[in-house]
Structures are given as structure tokens and as C-alpha cells.
Amino acid sequence: MKERHSLFYQYNDMILDRTEAPAYKIINTINLPEPQSHTLDNGIPLHVINIGDQPVVRFECIFESGNWHEKETGASYFAIKMLPEGTGSMTSSEVSEAFDRIGAFIDLNHSSDRSGIVIYCLSRFLPEVMTIVKEMIGGPAFPEKELDELRNITLQNLKVNKEKTAYLATTEFRRQLFGREHPYGQSQEEKNIQELPLSEIQAHFEKFIKNGKRTIILAGQVSDADAKLVNEYFGQSEYKNDAADISHVAATDYKGKEVLVEKSDSVQSTIRIGRRLFTRQHPDYFKMLVTNEILGGYFGSRLMKNIREEKGLTYGISSHMVTLGREGYFMIGTDVKKEFTQQTIDEIKKEIYRLQTELIDDTELQTVKNFMAGEFAGSLNTAFEVADRQKILLLDKLPSDFFTRYIEQIHATTAEDIQSMASTYLRPDEMVEVVVGGK
């Protein structure tokens, strides 16, 4: 018993004093590993990010083939989603079984600007993965049965989404910002899904996926032999890459609009307030990032403290700077009970006005800067997270030190900068207000 008693006191001597905050160190710099960039024999760029202790690799093939490039609404979505549904020599089941056999995971992503194939696998199975991908890109079958099934799944998902006020508010918000016909303002509709001809899907595939501009990124534990292997599989085939640059004109009449979409069966309203902004290349990008964080970018933001903690009007409210390939926008979003809708909007405008007229104190500003620096550092824990950051630099043609300067630019932002950003870019009369539900 005496021995146990002694051990007890030894253990208690090691217990942390939780009445005192632990020491912390401000993060001032972060250095990302540089990618190794190559050009395949046929001109396709290959970027290798060789980091990680585990023998795992992510193979990513990114095509400039999103909504921006399509002739018929929905063609880009179905063109990428149909790739694993069968090839000239494999059925959809055989493609799926081939990936399962080697324990590979495939994801097909699609956005307004781009679409892509992403595959995770053990490094030793990379040759098998590239064999399948090469066949998927080289000769998809586009079988009618699988296309009909994909249409039905898409229609069902759309039906479910259209019952959600959040989905309706976001699609209406982007429609107001960019216009119904603009790629960034478009949304899926039942008619487009049902009536989209197979020939348009195939035509989009031929021009923008099979023969279009693409980038290949390998991340994880990658060897020199793996890079050479990519060239053997994807660097020998000819592709035209002759698609002309496409331009679209965005709407300009959204400023000051108040749009209400009544939904009588809903007990809550979804609010979206915002405006078109800019991309990462803009000189005010970093200052505006900090301004956004203070207003509604994290759990301790002003909108959260006022509207959630003090007023109890919502479970959560946030603001975002969304960056697309050719445009960017700012958006505030929340869900509230219908009877609190106008009060919430008034409080949002009140917090914006405070940022415009009162200088933020040093303590709050430093807290936000430290949080942003820590969050950024914490988002670089794995090889694939680092690859995601590098991918932004590569696709958006940003300088290689963009993220290296990220922390520096955040710490350099002053209280006067915050006030200037709020006065310049957060004017409510230059925003569109969308409410789905009711007031």
C-alpha cells in the first residue's frame, strides 16, 4: 500500500496546472515543399509532390471541362460521371471490380470550371490504376442503360435537394450574382437532365476530356519510376487540345436586390447575403480574408457572438470568400426561424456597420490572426493536404511563394486595413439579399 501511495503522489506531481493557460508560440512562417514539374512527351504537364511515409499515392487527372465549357447544360457533369460506366473492353461492373481488386478508391469530381478523376491506391498498384484510367479516357462506351440509371439518381438527388431551403437559397443566390445563363449561375433542372441527348455528352467528352487541356498530379510516396510510368501511359497518345477560350458575361444588376422565395411548408428561412468579389490574384485578397474571418469566418466571429450567443437566433452563422476559376464572391449564410428573419438581417448589417466605423482592438485582431495561422498550419498534416494547396497554385497560376507569404500577409494586416476593406467591399447596398422560406 505504501508503494502505491508513493506512486500516486509521483503521478500527481506530473499533473498539469489547468488554472494557467499553456505557453504558445505565434506561427510566423510556413514553407511548403516544392512540386517537381515535368512535361510529358505530348505536352501534358505532370506535377509530382513526393512526401509522406506511407506507400500510398493519389493519382489525379484534371480536365478543363466544367460547366464553363459546355454547350448544353449538364453535358460536362454526365461526361465525367459516365467514364467508369464501361469501356470498349470492360463493363461498368468489371471496371468497379478492377478497382476493388487492388483496393483503389476512385472519385469523379465536377465543378463550374473543371472536372477530374482522383484515385487513391497503394504505390505498387499505380501501373494497374493507370491501365484502367487510360482505357476510361481513351474509349468510354457511354452505355444507354447506365446513363438512364445515372439520370434517375441525379433526378432523385435533385428532388431531395429542392426540399431544402439551404440548397434553394444558394442556387438562387448564385443565379442572382451571375445570371441564369452564366456557368456560375446555372443549376441542375429536371428538364435539362431528362432531355440532354447522349450525343451532346459524347461531344463534350471528345472535345474537352479526351482531346482537351489536362493536368496530371501525383502525390504521396512517389518515385522517379512512377513519373516515367505516367509518361509511358499518358505521354505517348496524341490529343488535339484545340479548344478555343470561351468567355461568358456575368449579370451586373444584382446590387441592392432583395429576393424572397416563399416556402410555406418550411418552419425556417435560409438567408444568403453577398456580392461578387475577386480571385486570389487580387492585391486585397489577404486583407479581405482577415476581414471575413473577423466578421463570420470562425466560431468566435462577431456574427456568431451576436446572432448565436447573445441573441440566440440561430445555431450557426458564417461568412465566406468563395474563389472560382475566373470570379470570386462573398457570402453570409444562416438558417433561422421565419419570425427571426428580418431581425437577423438587421443584426448582420449592424455588424458590418461596426466594422466600417469602429477600429478593431489589438486583442481581437491578434486572436483572429493567430487562429488563421494555426488553422492553416493544421491543414497541412498529410501529403494529400499539402498537394491540395499546391494544386491551387498550379491551376490558378499563382506565384510559388503564395502560401509561404500567407502567414506574413495575415500578420501584416492592420486595424485600418480591416476598416478600409469593410468600407470598400462590404457595403449592404451593393449586395444581393436572398431569403428562402419567408419573413
mmCIF file of N, CA and C in Angstrom, residues 158 161-162 164-189 251 253-255 257-263 270-276 329-332 431-437:
data_model
loop_
_atom_site.group_PDB
_atom_site.id
_atom_site.type_symbol
_atom_site.label_atom_id
_atom_site.label_comp_id
_atom_site.label_asym_id
_atom_site.label_seq_id
_atom_site.Cartn_x
_atom_site.Cartn_y
_atom_site.Cartn_z
ATOM 1 N N LEU A 158 -31.739 15.607 -56.936
ATOM 2 C CA LEU A 158 -32.226 16.970 -57.150
ATOM 3 C C LEU A 158 -33.558 17.178 -56.444
ATOM 4 N N ASN A 161 -32.854 17.651 -52.804
ATOM 5 C CA ASN A 161 -32.223 18.950 -52.553
ATOM 6 C C ASN A 161 -33.217 20.102 -52.632
ATOM 7 N N LYS A 162 -34.187 19.987 -53.555
ATOM 8 C CA LYS A 162 -35.138 21.075 -53.736
ATOM 9 C C LYS A 162 -36.138 21.195 -52.580
ATOM 10 N N LYS A 164 -34.854 21.394 -49.585
ATOM 11 C CA LYS A 164 -34.013 22.040 -48.586
ATOM 12 C C LYS A 164 -33.903 23.539 -48.892
ATOM 13 N N THR A 165 -34.223 24.343 -47.907
ATOM 14 C CA THR A 165 -34.139 25.791 -48.109
ATOM 15 C C THR A 165 -32.701 26.232 -48.361
ATOM 16 N N ALA A 166 -31.732 25.553 -47.738
ATOM 17 C CA ALA A 166 -30.326 25.935 -47.915
ATOM 18 C C ALA A 166 -29.889 25.756 -49.366
ATOM 19 N N TYR A 167 -30.288 24.648 -49.981
ATOM 20 C CA TYR A 167 -29.934 24.396 -51.383
ATOM 21 C C TYR A 167 -30.590 25.444 -52.287
ATOM 22 N N LEU A 168 -31.870 25.677 -52.074
ATOM 23 C CA LEU A 168 -32.594 26.644 -52.904
ATOM 24 C C LEU A 168 -32.018 28.050 -52.762
ATOM 25 N N ALA A 169 -31.632 28.410 -51.542
ATOM 26 C CA ALA A 169 -31.105 29.759 -51.314
ATOM 27 C C ALA A 169 -29.748 29.947 -51.986
ATOM 28 N N THR A 170 -28.901 28.935 -51.909
ATOM 29 C CA THR A 170 -27.572 29.049 -52.508
ATOM 30 C C THR A 170 -27.654 29.096 -54.028
ATOM 31 N N THR A 171 -28.498 28.262 -54.631
ATOM 32 C CA THR A 171 -28.622 28.283 -56.089
ATOM 33 C C THR A 171 -29.236 29.593 -56.565
ATOM 34 N N GLU A 172 -30.225 30.119 -55.831
ATOM 35 C CA GLU A 172 -30.836 31.391 -56.210
ATOM 36 C C GLU A 172 -29.839 32.538 -56.019
ATOM 37 N N PHE A 173 -29.052 32.464 -54.974
ATOM 38 C CA PHE A 173 -28.047 33.490 -54.712
ATOM 39 C C PHE A 173 -27.041 33.565 -55.864
ATOM 40 N N ARG A 174 -26.522 32.420 -56.305
ATOM 41 C CA ARG A 174 -25.559 32.428 -57.408
ATOM 42 C C ARG A 174 -26.225 32.826 -58.721
ATOM 43 N N ARG A 175 -27.485 32.462 -58.877
ATOM 44 C CA ARG A 175 -28.223 32.864 -60.083
ATOM 45 C C ARG A 175 -28.357 34.385 -60.146
ATOM 46 N N GLN A 176 -28.610 34.999 -58.999
ATOM 47 C CA GLN A 176 -28.720 36.460 -58.961
ATOM 48 C C GLN A 176 -27.364 37.130 -59.206
ATOM 49 N N LEU A 177 -26.302 36.558 -58.654
ATOM 50 C CA LEU A 177 -24.978 37.154 -58.788
ATOM 51 C C LEU A 177 -24.456 37.132 -60.222
ATOM 52 N N PHE A 178 -24.657 35.982 -60.889
ATOM 53 C CA PHE A 178 -24.007 35.791 -62.186
ATOM 54 C C PHE A 178 -24.978 35.748 -63.364
ATOM 55 N N GLY A 179 -26.237 35.455 -63.108
ATOM 56 C CA GLY A 179 -27.208 35.338 -64.191
ATOM 57 C C GLY A 179 -27.547 33.883 -64.474
ATOM 58 N N ARG A 180 -28.766 33.663 -64.895
ATOM 59 C CA ARG A 180 -29.280 32.307 -65.110
ATOM 60 C C ARG A 180 -28.495 31.543 -66.172
ATOM 61 N N GLU A 181 -27.997 32.238 -67.194
ATOM 62 C CA GLU A 181 -27.300 31.572 -68.297
ATOM 63 C C GLU A 181 -25.795 31.466 -68.079
ATOM 64 N N HIS A 182 -25.284 32.129 -67.077
ATOM 65 C CA HIS A 182 -23.848 32.086 -66.804
ATOM 66 C C HIS A 182 -23.480 30.760 -66.133
ATOM 67 N N PRO A 183 -22.326 30.174 -66.483
ATOM 68 C CA PRO A 183 -21.951 28.884 -65.880
ATOM 69 C C PRO A 183 -21.915 28.900 -64.354
ATOM 70 N N TYR A 184 -21.548 30.038 -63.762
ATOM 71 C CA TYR A 184 -21.505 30.113 -62.305
ATOM 72 C C TYR A 184 -22.886 30.337 -61.695
ATOM 73 N N GLY A 185 -23.858 30.672 -62.515
ATOM 74 C CA GLY A 185 -25.203 30.903 -62.021
ATOM 75 C C GLY A 185 -26.176 29.786 -62.349
ATOM 76 N N GLN A 186 -25.727 28.839 -63.159
ATOM 77 C CA GLN A 186 -26.591 27.723 -63.562
ATOM 78 C C GLN A 186 -26.767 26.718 -62.430
ATOM 79 N N SER A 187 -27.841 25.986 -62.491
ATOM 80 C CA SER A 187 -28.067 24.876 -61.568
ATOM 81 C C SER A 187 -28.814 23.775 -62.311
ATOM 82 N N GLN A 188 -28.737 22.574 -61.779
ATOM 83 C CA GLN A 188 -29.405 21.450 -62.426
ATOM 84 C C GLN A 188 -30.925 21.637 -62.386
ATOM 85 N N GLU A 189 -31.572 21.290 -63.491
ATOM 86 C CA GLU A 189 -33.027 21.314 -63.571
ATOM 87 C C GLU A 189 -33.501 20.006 -64.190
ATOM 88 N N ALA A 251 -24.002 38.770 -64.962
ATOM 89 C CA ALA A 251 -25.011 39.808 -64.715
ATOM 90 C C ALA A 251 -24.418 40.925 -63.861
ATOM 91 N N ASP A 253 -26.806 43.394 -62.484
ATOM 92 C CA ASP A 253 -27.959 44.086 -61.895
ATOM 93 C C ASP A 253 -28.381 43.506 -60.545
ATOM 94 N N TYR A 254 -27.475 42.803 -59.856
ATOM 95 C CA TYR A 254 -27.869 42.168 -58.598
ATOM 96 C C TYR A 254 -27.811 43.123 -57.411
ATOM 97 N N LYS A 255 -27.045 44.201 -57.518
ATOM 98 C CA LYS A 255 -26.781 45.071 -56.372
ATOM 99 C C LYS A 255 -28.060 45.695 -55.819
ATOM 100 N N LYS A 257 -30.623 44.165 -54.619
ATOM 101 C CA LYS A 257 -31.839 43.352 -54.772
ATOM 102 C C LYS A 257 -32.180 42.623 -53.478
ATOM 103 N N GLU A 258 -33.483 42.490 -53.227
ATOM 104 C CA GLU A 258 -33.983 41.665 -52.124
ATOM 105 C C GLU A 258 -34.915 40.625 -52.732
ATOM 106 N N VAL A 259 -34.504 39.358 -52.675
ATOM 107 C CA VAL A 259 -35.254 38.280 -53.311
ATOM 108 C C VAL A 259 -35.843 37.388 -52.227
ATOM 109 N N LEU A 260 -37.155 37.203 -52.275
ATOM 110 C CA LEU A 260 -37.842 36.344 -51.312
ATOM 111 C C LEU A 260 -38.503 35.198 -52.047
ATOM 112 N N VAL A 261 -38.137 33.970 -51.690
ATOM 113 C CA VAL A 261 -38.763 32.775 -52.240
ATOM 114 C C VAL A 261 -39.588 32.140 -51.122
ATOM 115 N N GLU A 262 -40.903 32.275 -51.210
ATOM 116 C CA GLU A 262 -41.785 31.750 -50.171
ATOM 117 C C GLU A 262 -41.811 30.222 -50.190
ATOM 118 N N LYS A 263 -41.708 29.638 -48.993
ATOM 119 C CA LYS A 263 -41.844 28.178 -48.853
ATOM 120 C C LYS A 263 -42.717 27.946 -47.625
ATOM 121 N N THR A 270 -33.795 30.350 -44.853
ATOM 122 C CA THR A 270 -32.359 30.385 -45.120
ATOM 123 C C THR A 270 -32.032 31.737 -45.726
ATOM 124 N N ILE A 271 -31.006 32.364 -45.184
ATOM 125 C CA ILE A 271 -30.591 33.695 -45.628
ATOM 126 C C ILE A 271 -29.238 33.600 -46.327
ATOM 127 N N ARG A 272 -29.135 34.256 -47.479
ATOM 128 C CA ARG A 272 -27.856 34.405 -48.176
ATOM 129 C C ARG A 272 -27.712 35.882 -48.560
ATOM 130 N N ILE A 273 -26.636 36.504 -48.122
ATOM 131 C CA ILE A 273 -26.370 37.906 -48.435
ATOM 132 C C ILE A 273 -24.930 38.013 -48.942
ATOM 133 N N GLY A 274 -24.720 38.720 -50.047
ATOM 134 C CA GLY A 274 -23.352 38.848 -50.519
ATOM 135 C C GLY A 274 -23.233 39.574 -51.841
ATOM 136 N N ARG A 275 -22.044 39.465 -52.427
ATOM 137 C CA ARG A 275 -21.745 40.180 -53.662
ATOM 138 C C ARG A 275 -20.608 39.469 -54.392
ATOM 139 N N ARG A 276 -20.444 39.824 -55.675
ATOM 140 C CA ARG A 276 -19.277 39.338 -56.407
ATOM 141 C C ARG A 276 -18.035 40.020 -55.857
ATOM 142 N N TYR A 329 -16.688 35.387 -54.972
ATOM 143 C CA TYR A 329 -17.797 36.114 -54.341
ATOM 144 C C TYR A 329 -17.737 35.984 -52.830
ATOM 145 N N PHE A 330 -18.399 36.903 -52.163
ATOM 146 C CA PHE A 330 -18.509 36.925 -50.702
ATOM 147 C C PHE A 330 -19.944 36.579 -50.339
ATOM 148 N N MET A 331 -20.107 35.734 -49.312
ATOM 149 C CA MET A 331 -21.460 35.322 -48.937
ATOM 150 C C MET A 331 -21.577 35.124 -47.433
ATOM 151 N N ILE A 332 -22.653 35.656 -46.861
ATOM 152 C CA ILE A 332 -23.037 35.392 -45.479
ATOM 153 C C ILE A 332 -24.229 34.455 -45.523
ATOM 154 N N MET A 431 -24.934 44.654 -52.258
ATOM 155 C CA MET A 431 -25.119 43.213 -52.103
ATOM 156 C C MET A 431 -26.513 42.800 -52.545
ATOM 157 N N VAL A 432 -26.663 41.494 -52.754
ATOM 158 C CA VAL A 432 -27.981 40.919 -53.011
ATOM 159 C C VAL A 432 -28.381 40.134 -51.758
ATOM 160 N N GLU A 433 -29.648 40.216 -51.425
ATOM 161 C CA GLU A 433 -30.174 39.510 -50.255
ATOM 162 C C GLU A 433 -31.207 38.483 -50.737
ATOM 163 N N VAL A 434 -30.953 37.223 -50.438
ATOM 164 C CA VAL A 434 -31.862 36.146 -50.831
ATOM 165 C C VAL A 434 -32.378 35.445 -49.577
ATOM 166 N N VAL A 435 -33.706 35.312 -49.493
ATOM 167 C CA VAL A 435 -34.340 34.597 -48.376
ATOM 168 C C VAL A 435 -35.244 33.520 -48.957
ATOM 169 N N VAL A 436 -35.060 32.281 -48.526
ATOM 170 C CA VAL A 436 -35.950 31.188 -48.924
ATOM 171 C C VAL A 436 -36.634 30.673 -47.683
ATOM 172 N N GLY A 437 -37.937 30.710 -47.672
ATOM 173 C CA GLY A 437 -38.737 30.313 -46.515
ATOM 174 C C GLY A 437 -39.828 31.342 -46.320
#
